[in-house]
Tab-separated table of C-alpha atoms in Angstrom:
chain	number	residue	atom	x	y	z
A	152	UNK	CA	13.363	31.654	-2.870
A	153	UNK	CA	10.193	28.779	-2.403
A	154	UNK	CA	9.054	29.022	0.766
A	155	UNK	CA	10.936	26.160	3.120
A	156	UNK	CA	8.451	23.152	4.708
A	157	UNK	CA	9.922	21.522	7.506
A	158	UNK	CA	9.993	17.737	8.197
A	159	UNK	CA	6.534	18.477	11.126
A	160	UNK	CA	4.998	20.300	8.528
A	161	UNK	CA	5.369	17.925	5.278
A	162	UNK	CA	4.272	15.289	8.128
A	163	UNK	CA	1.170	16.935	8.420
A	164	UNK	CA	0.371	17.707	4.982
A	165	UNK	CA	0.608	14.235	4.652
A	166	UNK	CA	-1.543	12.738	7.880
A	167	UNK	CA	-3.883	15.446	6.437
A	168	UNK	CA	-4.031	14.235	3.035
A	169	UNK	CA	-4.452	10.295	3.962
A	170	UNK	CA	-7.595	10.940	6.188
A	171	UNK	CA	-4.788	9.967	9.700
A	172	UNK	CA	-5.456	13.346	11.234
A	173	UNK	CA	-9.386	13.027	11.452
A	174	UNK	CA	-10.995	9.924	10.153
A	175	UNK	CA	-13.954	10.895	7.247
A	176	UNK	CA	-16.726	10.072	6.492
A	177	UNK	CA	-16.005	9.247	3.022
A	178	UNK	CA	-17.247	6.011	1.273
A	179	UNK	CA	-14.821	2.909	0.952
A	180	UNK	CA	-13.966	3.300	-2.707
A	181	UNK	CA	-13.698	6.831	-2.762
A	182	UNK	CA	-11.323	6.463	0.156
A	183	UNK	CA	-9.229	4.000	-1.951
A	184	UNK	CA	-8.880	6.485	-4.606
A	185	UNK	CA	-8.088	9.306	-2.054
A	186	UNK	CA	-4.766	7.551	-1.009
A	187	UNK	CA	-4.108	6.155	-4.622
A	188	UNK	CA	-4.668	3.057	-3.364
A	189	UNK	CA	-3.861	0.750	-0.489
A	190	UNK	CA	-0.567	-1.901	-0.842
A	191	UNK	CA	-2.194	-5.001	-0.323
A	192	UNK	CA	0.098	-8.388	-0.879
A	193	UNK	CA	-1.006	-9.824	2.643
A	194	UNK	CA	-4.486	-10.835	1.820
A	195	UNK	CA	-6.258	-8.696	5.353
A	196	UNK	CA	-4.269	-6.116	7.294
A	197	UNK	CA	-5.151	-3.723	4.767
A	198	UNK	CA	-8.682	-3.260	6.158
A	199	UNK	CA	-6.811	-2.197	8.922
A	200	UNK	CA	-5.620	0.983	6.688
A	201	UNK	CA	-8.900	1.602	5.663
A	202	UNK	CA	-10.547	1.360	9.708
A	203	UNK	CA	-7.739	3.753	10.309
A	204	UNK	CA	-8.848	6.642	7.993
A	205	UNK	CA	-12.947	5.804	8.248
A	206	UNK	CA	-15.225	6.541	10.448
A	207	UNK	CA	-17.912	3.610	11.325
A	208	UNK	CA	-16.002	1.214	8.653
A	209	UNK	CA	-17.608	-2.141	8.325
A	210	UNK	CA	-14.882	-4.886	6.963
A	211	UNK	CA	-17.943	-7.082	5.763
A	212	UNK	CA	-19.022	-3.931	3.373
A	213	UNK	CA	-15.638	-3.345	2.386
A	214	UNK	CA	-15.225	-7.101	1.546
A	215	UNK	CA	-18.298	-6.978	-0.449
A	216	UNK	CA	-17.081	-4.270	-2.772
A	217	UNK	CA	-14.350	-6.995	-3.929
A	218	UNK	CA	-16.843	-9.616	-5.177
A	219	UNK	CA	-18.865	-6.848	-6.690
A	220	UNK	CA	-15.719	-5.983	-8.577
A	221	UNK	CA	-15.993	-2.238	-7.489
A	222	UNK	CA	-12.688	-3.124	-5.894
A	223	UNK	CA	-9.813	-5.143	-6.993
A	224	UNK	CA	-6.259	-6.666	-6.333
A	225	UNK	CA	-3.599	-6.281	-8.543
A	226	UNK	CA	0.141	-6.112	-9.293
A	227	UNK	CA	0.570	-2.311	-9.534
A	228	UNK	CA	3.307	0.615	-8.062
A	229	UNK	CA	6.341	-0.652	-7.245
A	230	UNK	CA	5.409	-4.849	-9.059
A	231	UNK	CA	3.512	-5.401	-5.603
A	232	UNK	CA	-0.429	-6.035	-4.615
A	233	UNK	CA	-2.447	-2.821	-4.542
A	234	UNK	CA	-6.002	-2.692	-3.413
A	235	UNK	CA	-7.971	-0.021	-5.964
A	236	UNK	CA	-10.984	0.859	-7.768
A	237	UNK	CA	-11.798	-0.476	-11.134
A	238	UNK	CA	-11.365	2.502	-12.968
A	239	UNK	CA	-7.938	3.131	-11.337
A	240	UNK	CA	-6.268	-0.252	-12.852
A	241	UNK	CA	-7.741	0.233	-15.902
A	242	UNK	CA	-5.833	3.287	-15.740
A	243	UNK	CA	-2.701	2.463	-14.049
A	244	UNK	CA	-2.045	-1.025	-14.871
A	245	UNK	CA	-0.575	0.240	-18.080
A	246	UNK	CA	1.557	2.981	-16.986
A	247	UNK	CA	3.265	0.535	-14.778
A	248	UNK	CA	3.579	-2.380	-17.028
A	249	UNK	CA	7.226	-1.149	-17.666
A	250	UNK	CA	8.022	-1.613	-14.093
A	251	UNK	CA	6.446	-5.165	-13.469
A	252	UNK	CA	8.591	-5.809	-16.728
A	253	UNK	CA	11.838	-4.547	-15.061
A	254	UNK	CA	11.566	-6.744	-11.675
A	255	UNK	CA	10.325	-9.685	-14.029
A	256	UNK	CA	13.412	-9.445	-16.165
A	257	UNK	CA	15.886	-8.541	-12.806
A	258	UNK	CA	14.350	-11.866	-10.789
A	259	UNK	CA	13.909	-14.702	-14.259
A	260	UNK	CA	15.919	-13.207	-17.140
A	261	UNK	CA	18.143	-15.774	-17.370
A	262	UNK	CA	14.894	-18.301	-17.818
A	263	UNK	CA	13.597	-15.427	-20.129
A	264	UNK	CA	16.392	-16.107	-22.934
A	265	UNK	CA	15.240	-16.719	-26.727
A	266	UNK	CA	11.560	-17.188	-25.255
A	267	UNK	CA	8.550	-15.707	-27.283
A	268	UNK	CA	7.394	-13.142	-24.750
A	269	UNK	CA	4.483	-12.384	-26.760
A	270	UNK	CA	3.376	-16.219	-27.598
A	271	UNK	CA	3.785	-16.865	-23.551
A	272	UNK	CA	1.311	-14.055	-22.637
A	273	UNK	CA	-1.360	-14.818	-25.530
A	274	UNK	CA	-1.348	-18.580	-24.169
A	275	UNK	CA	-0.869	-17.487	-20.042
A	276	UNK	CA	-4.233	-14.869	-21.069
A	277	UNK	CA	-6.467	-17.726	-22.674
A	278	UNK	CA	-5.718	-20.032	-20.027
A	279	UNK	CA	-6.960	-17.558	-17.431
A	280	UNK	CA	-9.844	-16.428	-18.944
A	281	UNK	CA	-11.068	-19.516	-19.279
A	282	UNK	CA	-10.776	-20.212	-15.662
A	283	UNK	CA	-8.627	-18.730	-12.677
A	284	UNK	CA	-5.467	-20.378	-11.692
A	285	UNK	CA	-2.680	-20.017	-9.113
A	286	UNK	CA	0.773	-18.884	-10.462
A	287	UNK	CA	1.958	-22.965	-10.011
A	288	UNK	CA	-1.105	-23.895	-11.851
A	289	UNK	CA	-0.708	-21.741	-14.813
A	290	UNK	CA	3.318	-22.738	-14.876
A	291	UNK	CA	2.518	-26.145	-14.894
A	292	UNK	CA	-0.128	-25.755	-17.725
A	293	UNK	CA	2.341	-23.125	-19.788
A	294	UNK	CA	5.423	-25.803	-19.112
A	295	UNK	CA	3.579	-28.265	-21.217
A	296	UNK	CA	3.181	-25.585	-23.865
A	297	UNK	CA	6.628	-24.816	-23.865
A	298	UNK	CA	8.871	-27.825	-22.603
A	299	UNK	CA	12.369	-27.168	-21.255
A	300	UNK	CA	10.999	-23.468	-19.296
A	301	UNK	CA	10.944	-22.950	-16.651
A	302	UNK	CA	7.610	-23.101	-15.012
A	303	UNK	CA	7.768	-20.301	-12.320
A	304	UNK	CA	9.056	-17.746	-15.013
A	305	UNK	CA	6.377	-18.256	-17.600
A	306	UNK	CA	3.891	-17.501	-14.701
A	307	UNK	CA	5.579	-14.649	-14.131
A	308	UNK	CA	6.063	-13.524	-17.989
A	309	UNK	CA	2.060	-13.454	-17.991
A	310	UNK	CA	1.978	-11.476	-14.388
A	311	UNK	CA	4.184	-8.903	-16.016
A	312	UNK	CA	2.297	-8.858	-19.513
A	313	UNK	CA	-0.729	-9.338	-18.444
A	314	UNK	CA	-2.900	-7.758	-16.062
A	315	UNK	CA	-4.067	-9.914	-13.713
A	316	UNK	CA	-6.360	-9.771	-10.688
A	317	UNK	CA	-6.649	-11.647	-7.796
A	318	UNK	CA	-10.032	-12.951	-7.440
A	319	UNK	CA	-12.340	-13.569	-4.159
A	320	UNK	CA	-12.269	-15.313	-1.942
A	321	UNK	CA	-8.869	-14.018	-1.492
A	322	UNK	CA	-8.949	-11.116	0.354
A	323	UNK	CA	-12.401	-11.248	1.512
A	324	UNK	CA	-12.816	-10.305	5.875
A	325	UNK	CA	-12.411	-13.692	7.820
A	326	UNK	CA	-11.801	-16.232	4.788
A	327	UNK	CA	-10.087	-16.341	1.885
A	328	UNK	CA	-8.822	-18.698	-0.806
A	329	UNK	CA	-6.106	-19.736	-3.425
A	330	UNK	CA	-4.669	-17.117	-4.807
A	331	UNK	CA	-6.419	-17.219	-8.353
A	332	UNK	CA	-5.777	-14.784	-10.630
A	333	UNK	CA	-7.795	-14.178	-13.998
A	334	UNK	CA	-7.083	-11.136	-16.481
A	335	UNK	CA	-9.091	-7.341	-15.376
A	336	UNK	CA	-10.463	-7.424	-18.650
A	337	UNK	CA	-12.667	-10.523	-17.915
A	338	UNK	CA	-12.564	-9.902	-14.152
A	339	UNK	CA	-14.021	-5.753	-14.923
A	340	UNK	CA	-15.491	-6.607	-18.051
A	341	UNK	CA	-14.019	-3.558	-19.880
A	342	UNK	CA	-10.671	-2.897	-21.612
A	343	UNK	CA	-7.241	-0.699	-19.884
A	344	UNK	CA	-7.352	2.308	-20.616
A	345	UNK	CA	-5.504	3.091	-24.349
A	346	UNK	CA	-3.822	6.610	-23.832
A	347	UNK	CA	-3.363	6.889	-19.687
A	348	UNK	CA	-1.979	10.216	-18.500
A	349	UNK	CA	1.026	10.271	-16.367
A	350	UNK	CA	0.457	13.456	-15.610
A	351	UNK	CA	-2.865	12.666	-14.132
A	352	UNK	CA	-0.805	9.626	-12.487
A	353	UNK	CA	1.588	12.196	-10.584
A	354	UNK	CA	-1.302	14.331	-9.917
A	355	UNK	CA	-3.263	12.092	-7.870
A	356	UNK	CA	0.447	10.573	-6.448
A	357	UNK	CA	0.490	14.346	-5.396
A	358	UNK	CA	-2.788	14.740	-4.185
A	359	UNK	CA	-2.075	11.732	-1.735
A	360	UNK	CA	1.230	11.747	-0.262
A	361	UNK	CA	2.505	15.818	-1.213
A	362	UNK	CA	4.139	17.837	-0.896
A	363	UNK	CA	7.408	15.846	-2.620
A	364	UNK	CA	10.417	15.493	-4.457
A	365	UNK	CA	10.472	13.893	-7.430
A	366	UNK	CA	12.426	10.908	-6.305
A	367	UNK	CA	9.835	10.437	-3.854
A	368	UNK	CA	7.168	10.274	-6.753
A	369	UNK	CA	9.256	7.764	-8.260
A	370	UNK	CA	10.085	5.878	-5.266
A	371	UNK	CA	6.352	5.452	-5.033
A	372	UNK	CA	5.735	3.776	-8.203
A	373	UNK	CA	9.088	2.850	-9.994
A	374	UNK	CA	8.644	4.757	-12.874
A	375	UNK	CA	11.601	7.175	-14.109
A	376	UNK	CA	12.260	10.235	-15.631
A	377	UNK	CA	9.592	12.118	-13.568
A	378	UNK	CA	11.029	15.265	-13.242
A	379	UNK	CA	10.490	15.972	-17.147
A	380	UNK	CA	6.763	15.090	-16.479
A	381	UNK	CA	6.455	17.059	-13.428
A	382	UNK	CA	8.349	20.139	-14.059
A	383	UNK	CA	5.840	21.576	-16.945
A	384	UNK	CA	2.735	21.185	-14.921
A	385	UNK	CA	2.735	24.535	-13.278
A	386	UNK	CA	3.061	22.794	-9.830
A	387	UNK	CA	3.808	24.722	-6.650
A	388	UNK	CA	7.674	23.953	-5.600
A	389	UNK	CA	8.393	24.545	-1.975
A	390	UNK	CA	12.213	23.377	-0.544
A	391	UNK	CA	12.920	20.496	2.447
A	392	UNK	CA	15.115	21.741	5.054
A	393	UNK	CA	17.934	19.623	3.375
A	394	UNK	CA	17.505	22.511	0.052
A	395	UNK	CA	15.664	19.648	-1.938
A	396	UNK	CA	12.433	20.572	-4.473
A	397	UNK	CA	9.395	19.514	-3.692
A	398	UNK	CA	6.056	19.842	-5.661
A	399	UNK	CA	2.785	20.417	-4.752
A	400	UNK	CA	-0.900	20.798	-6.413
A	401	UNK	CA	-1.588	24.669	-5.439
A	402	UNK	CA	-4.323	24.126	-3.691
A	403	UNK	CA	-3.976	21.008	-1.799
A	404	UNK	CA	-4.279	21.322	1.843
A	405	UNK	CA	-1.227	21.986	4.143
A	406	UNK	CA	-2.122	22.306	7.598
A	407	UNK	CA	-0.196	24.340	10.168
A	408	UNK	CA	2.556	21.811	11.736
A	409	UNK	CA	1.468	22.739	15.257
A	410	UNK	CA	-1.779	20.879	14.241
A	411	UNK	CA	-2.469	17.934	17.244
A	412	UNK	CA	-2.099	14.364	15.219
A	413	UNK	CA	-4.012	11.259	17.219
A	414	UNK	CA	-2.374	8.239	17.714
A	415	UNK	CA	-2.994	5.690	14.878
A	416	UNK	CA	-2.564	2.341	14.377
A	417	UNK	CA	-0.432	1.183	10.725
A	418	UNK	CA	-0.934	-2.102	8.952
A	419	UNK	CA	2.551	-3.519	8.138
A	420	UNK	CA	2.499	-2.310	4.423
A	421	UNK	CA	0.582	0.872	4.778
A	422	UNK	CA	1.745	2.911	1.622
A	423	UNK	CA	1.769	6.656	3.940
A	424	UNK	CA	5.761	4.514	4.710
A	425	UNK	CA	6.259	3.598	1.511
A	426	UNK	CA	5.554	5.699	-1.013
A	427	UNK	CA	8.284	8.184	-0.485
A	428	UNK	CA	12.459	8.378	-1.369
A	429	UNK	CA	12.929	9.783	1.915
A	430	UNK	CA	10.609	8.330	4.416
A	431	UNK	CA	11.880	10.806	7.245
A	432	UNK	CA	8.418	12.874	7.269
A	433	UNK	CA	6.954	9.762	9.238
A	434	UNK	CA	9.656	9.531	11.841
A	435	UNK	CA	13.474	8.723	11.228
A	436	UNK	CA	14.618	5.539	12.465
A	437	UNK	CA	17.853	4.090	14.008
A	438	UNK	CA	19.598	1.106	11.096
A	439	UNK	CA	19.472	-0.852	14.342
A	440	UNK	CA	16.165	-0.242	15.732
A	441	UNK	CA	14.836	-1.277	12.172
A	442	UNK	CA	16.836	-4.485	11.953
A	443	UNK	CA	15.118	-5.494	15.805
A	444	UNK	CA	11.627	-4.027	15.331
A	445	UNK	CA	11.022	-5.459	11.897
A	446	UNK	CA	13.163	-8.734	11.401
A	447	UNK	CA	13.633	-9.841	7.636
A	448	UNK	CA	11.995	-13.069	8.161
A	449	UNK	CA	8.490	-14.184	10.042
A	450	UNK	CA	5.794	-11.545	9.966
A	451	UNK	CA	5.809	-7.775	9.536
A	452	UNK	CA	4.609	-6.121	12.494
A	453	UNK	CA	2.310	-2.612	12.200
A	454	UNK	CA	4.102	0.225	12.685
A	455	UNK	CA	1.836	3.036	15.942
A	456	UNK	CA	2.005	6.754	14.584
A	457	UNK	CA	2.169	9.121	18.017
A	458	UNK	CA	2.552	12.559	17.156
A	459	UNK	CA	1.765	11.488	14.021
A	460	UNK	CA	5.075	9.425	13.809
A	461	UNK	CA	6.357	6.128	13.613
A	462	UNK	CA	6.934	5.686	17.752
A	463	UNK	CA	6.461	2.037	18.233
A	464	UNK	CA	5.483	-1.704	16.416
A	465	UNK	CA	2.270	-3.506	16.903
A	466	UNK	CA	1.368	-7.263	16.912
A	467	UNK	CA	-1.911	-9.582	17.509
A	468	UNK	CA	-1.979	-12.882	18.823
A	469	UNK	CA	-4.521	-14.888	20.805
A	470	UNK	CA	-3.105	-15.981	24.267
A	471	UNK	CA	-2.085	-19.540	25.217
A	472	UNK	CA	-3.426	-21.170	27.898
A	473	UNK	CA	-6.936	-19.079	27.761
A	474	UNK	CA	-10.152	-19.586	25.314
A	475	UNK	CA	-11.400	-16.654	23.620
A	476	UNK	CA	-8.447	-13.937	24.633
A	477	UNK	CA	-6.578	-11.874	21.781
A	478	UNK	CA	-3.704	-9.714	23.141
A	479	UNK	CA	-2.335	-6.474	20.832
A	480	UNK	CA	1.383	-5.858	22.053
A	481	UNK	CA	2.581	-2.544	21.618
A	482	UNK	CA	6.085	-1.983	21.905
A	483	UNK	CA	7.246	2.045	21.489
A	484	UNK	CA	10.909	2.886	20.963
A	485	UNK	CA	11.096	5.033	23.816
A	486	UNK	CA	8.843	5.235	26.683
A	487	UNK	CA	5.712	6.717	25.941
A	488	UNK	CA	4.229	10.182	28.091
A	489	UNK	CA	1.394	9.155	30.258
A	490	UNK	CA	-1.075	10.640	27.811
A	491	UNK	CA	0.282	9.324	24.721
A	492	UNK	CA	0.226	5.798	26.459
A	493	UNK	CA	-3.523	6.537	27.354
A	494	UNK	CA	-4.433	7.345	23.905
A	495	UNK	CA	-2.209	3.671	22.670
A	496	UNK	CA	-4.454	2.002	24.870
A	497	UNK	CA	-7.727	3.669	23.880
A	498	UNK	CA	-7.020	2.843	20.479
A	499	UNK	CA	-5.709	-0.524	20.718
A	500	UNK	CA	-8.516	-1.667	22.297
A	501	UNK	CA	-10.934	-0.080	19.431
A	502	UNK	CA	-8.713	-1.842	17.042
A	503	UNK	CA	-8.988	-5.047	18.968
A	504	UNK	CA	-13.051	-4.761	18.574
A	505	UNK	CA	-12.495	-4.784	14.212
A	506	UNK	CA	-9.799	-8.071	14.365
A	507	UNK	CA	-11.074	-10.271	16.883
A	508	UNK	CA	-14.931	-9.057	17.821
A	509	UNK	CA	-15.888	-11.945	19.860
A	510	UNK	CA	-13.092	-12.284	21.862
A	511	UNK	CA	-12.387	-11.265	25.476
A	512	UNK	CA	-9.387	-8.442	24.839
A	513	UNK	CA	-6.058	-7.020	26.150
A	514	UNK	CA	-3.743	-3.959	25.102
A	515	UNK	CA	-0.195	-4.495	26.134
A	516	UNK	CA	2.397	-1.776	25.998
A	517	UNK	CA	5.829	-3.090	26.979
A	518	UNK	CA	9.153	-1.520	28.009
A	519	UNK	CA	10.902	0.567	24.632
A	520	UNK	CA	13.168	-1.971	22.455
C-alpha cells in the first residue's frame, strides 16, 4: 500500500517547496520559476509573495526585471494574470490557450456567433504590434473593423488567441499605468514555443506545490485529462488520509511534519491557496468564516500563515486624522498564543518597512472574527 501523508505533512512539503519555511537566497527570476509562477491580476501585492520567500528582496530590482523583459505579465493557468519568466510563457502560453479559449467562449459566446475567429485575432495582433492598447481601445478599433460586434468580445477573442502581455508601467513598484497589452512575440522578441511538453508542465506544477492529486494539478491550471499524462511518468504515488492518490517527483523534498513553520504574511492571490482541488493542506476554513473574512466585493484581504496555516486576514491602510502613519490590521480567526502573536507582530512590522518605507508604522492584531 503507498505510504499515507497526512494533511501537516503535505503542508510542509509544500511551505518547503515555495521557499515559506526559510526564505532563500535565490535570485528573483529563478524564484518565479521555482513556484511556477506568481498570480498576478492586481498590478503590486505580488511583490509581497516574492518578499515573503526572499531574503534581502528589493521591489525596485524586481520591478526592473519587468522593463528588461526578463519578467512578464500574462493571461496564463486558470485565464488569470501570472507573473513569469520569459522562457516560461513562451512555453506555457500555448498549453493553456485551450483554457483562455474555454472561459472566453463560457463569458462572450453568444457575441462569438458566425464571427471569423481567425480574421479577429490576425487584425487584434497587427493592431498591437504596432502599438499597445487597453482592451477598450483595441474593441473600439476592432468594432470599426467589424460593425455590429460587440466591442468587449473581440478584445477578448484576441486575449484568448493571442498572447498578450501587459506592458510597464503596469506593474512596476510605486507607479504604474494603463493596462496596455502588446503580443510576447514583439514584447520577448522570440516566437512560443512549437512542441511544449505537458509533461514538463506537470513536472514543474509538481515540483512547486507536490505532493498532489491529479485534480489538484488540474485545479491549478484548468487543463483536463491529467491523469493520462501523469500516470506514465514513473511518479512516486503516496495516499491523503481521505484514500486519494497523490503524485510526487521521487526526489523532491518532504520534510518531517513536526518541522517549526514561521509565521508569513500572503498577498490576496498567492497561488500556494490556489493552485490545489482541495485547498485543506493550508488550513480548512468555516463556509461562514470565508463569506466574513473575504467579502465578494471591495478588496481581497492577505491571508497570515501561523503554523504554516491560514490563521487570520491582513489589510493596509494609512490612518485618518495623522500624516505619514500606515496601520497593517491583523485579524486571526481565533485568538492567537502569546508567541504566535509576537511573531504576527515582528513580521508585520518588517512587512510594513517594504509597503510604506517612509512612513511612521503600526501592527494591529484585533479580537478573532
Amino acid at each position: 500500500m503507498p505510504e499515507v501523508l497526512t494533511r501537516r505533512a503535505l503542508n510542509r512539503a509544500t511551505l518547503e517547496r515555495q521557499s515559506l519555511l526559510e526564505r532563500s537566497a535565490l535570485p528573483v527570476p529563478e524564484m518565479v520559476e521555482r513556484v511556477a509562477g506568481l498570480q498576478a491580476q492586481t498590478p503590486h501585492t505580488w511583490y509581497v509573495g516574492l518578499w515573503s520567500r526572499i531574503r534581502d528582496f528589493d521591489p525596485e530590482a524586481a520591478a526592473g526585471l519587468l522593463e528588461d523583459r526578463t519578467l512578464v505579465r500574462i493571461a496564463l493557468m486558470r485565464s488569470t494574470i501570472h507573473l513569469v519568466t520569459a522562457r516560461d510563457c513562451l512555453r506555457w502560453r500555448p498549453l493553456v490557450e485551450p483554457v483562455i479559449g474555454r472561459v472566453t467562449r463560457g463569458a462572450f459566446g453568444r457575441h462569438l456567433r458566425d464571427l471569423d475567429l481567425d480574421a479577429v485575432a490576425a487584425a487584434g495582433r497587427e493592431i498591437l504590434d504596432e502599438r499597445p492598447l487597453t482592451f477598450g481601445a483595441l474593441g473600439r478599433e476592432l468594432a470599426s473593423l467589424f460593425p455590429g460586434r460587440d466591442a468587449a468580445a473581440l478584445a477578448q477573442v484576441v486575449r484568448a488567441r493571442v498572447a498578450l502581455v501587459q506592458i510597464p508601467p503596469r506593474g512596476m513598484w510605486g507607479r504604474s499605468g494603463p493596462i496596455a497589452h502588446t503580443s510576447a512575440e514583439r514584447w520577448l522578441g522570440a516566437p512560443q514555443e512549437a512542441n511544449p511538453s505537458v509533461e514538463d508542465f506537470v513536472t514543474r506544477y509538481l515540483a512547486a506545490f507536490g505532493p498532489a492529486t491529479v485534480k489538484d494539478a488540474q485545479a491549478h491550471c484548468g487543463l483536463t485529462r491529467l491523469r493520462e499524462v501523469m500516470e506514465p511518468m514513473g511518479l512516486r504515488t503516496f495516499r491523503d488520509e481521505e484514500g486519494r492518490e497523490l503524485y510526487d517527483l521521487p526526489d523532491a523534498p518532504r520534510p518531517a511534519e513536526d518541522i517549526p513553520a514561521p509565521v508569513r504574511f500572503l498577498y490576496d492571490f498567492d497561488n500556494v491557496l490556489l493552485s490545489f482541488a482541495d485547498r485543506s493542506r493550508m488550513g480548512t476554513l468555516d463556509p461562514e468564516l470565508v463569506r466574513r473574512a473575504w467579502p465578494e466585493h471591495g478588496p481581497v484581504p492577505g491571508s497570515v500563515l501561523v503554523d504554516g496555516t491560514v490563521a487570520a486576514t491582513w489589510a493596509t491602510a494609512r490612518e485618518r486624522g495623522t500624516t505619514g502613519t500606515t496601520v497593517l490590521t491583523v485579524t486571526p480567526f481565533t485568538a492567537l498564543t502569546t508567541r504566535h502573536r509576537d511573531e504576527t507582530e515582528a513580521e508585520g512590522a518588517r512587512l510594513l518597512r517594504l509597503l510604506a518605507p517612509a512612513d511612521t508604522h503600526d501592527v494591529r492584531v484585533t479580537a478573532p472574527w
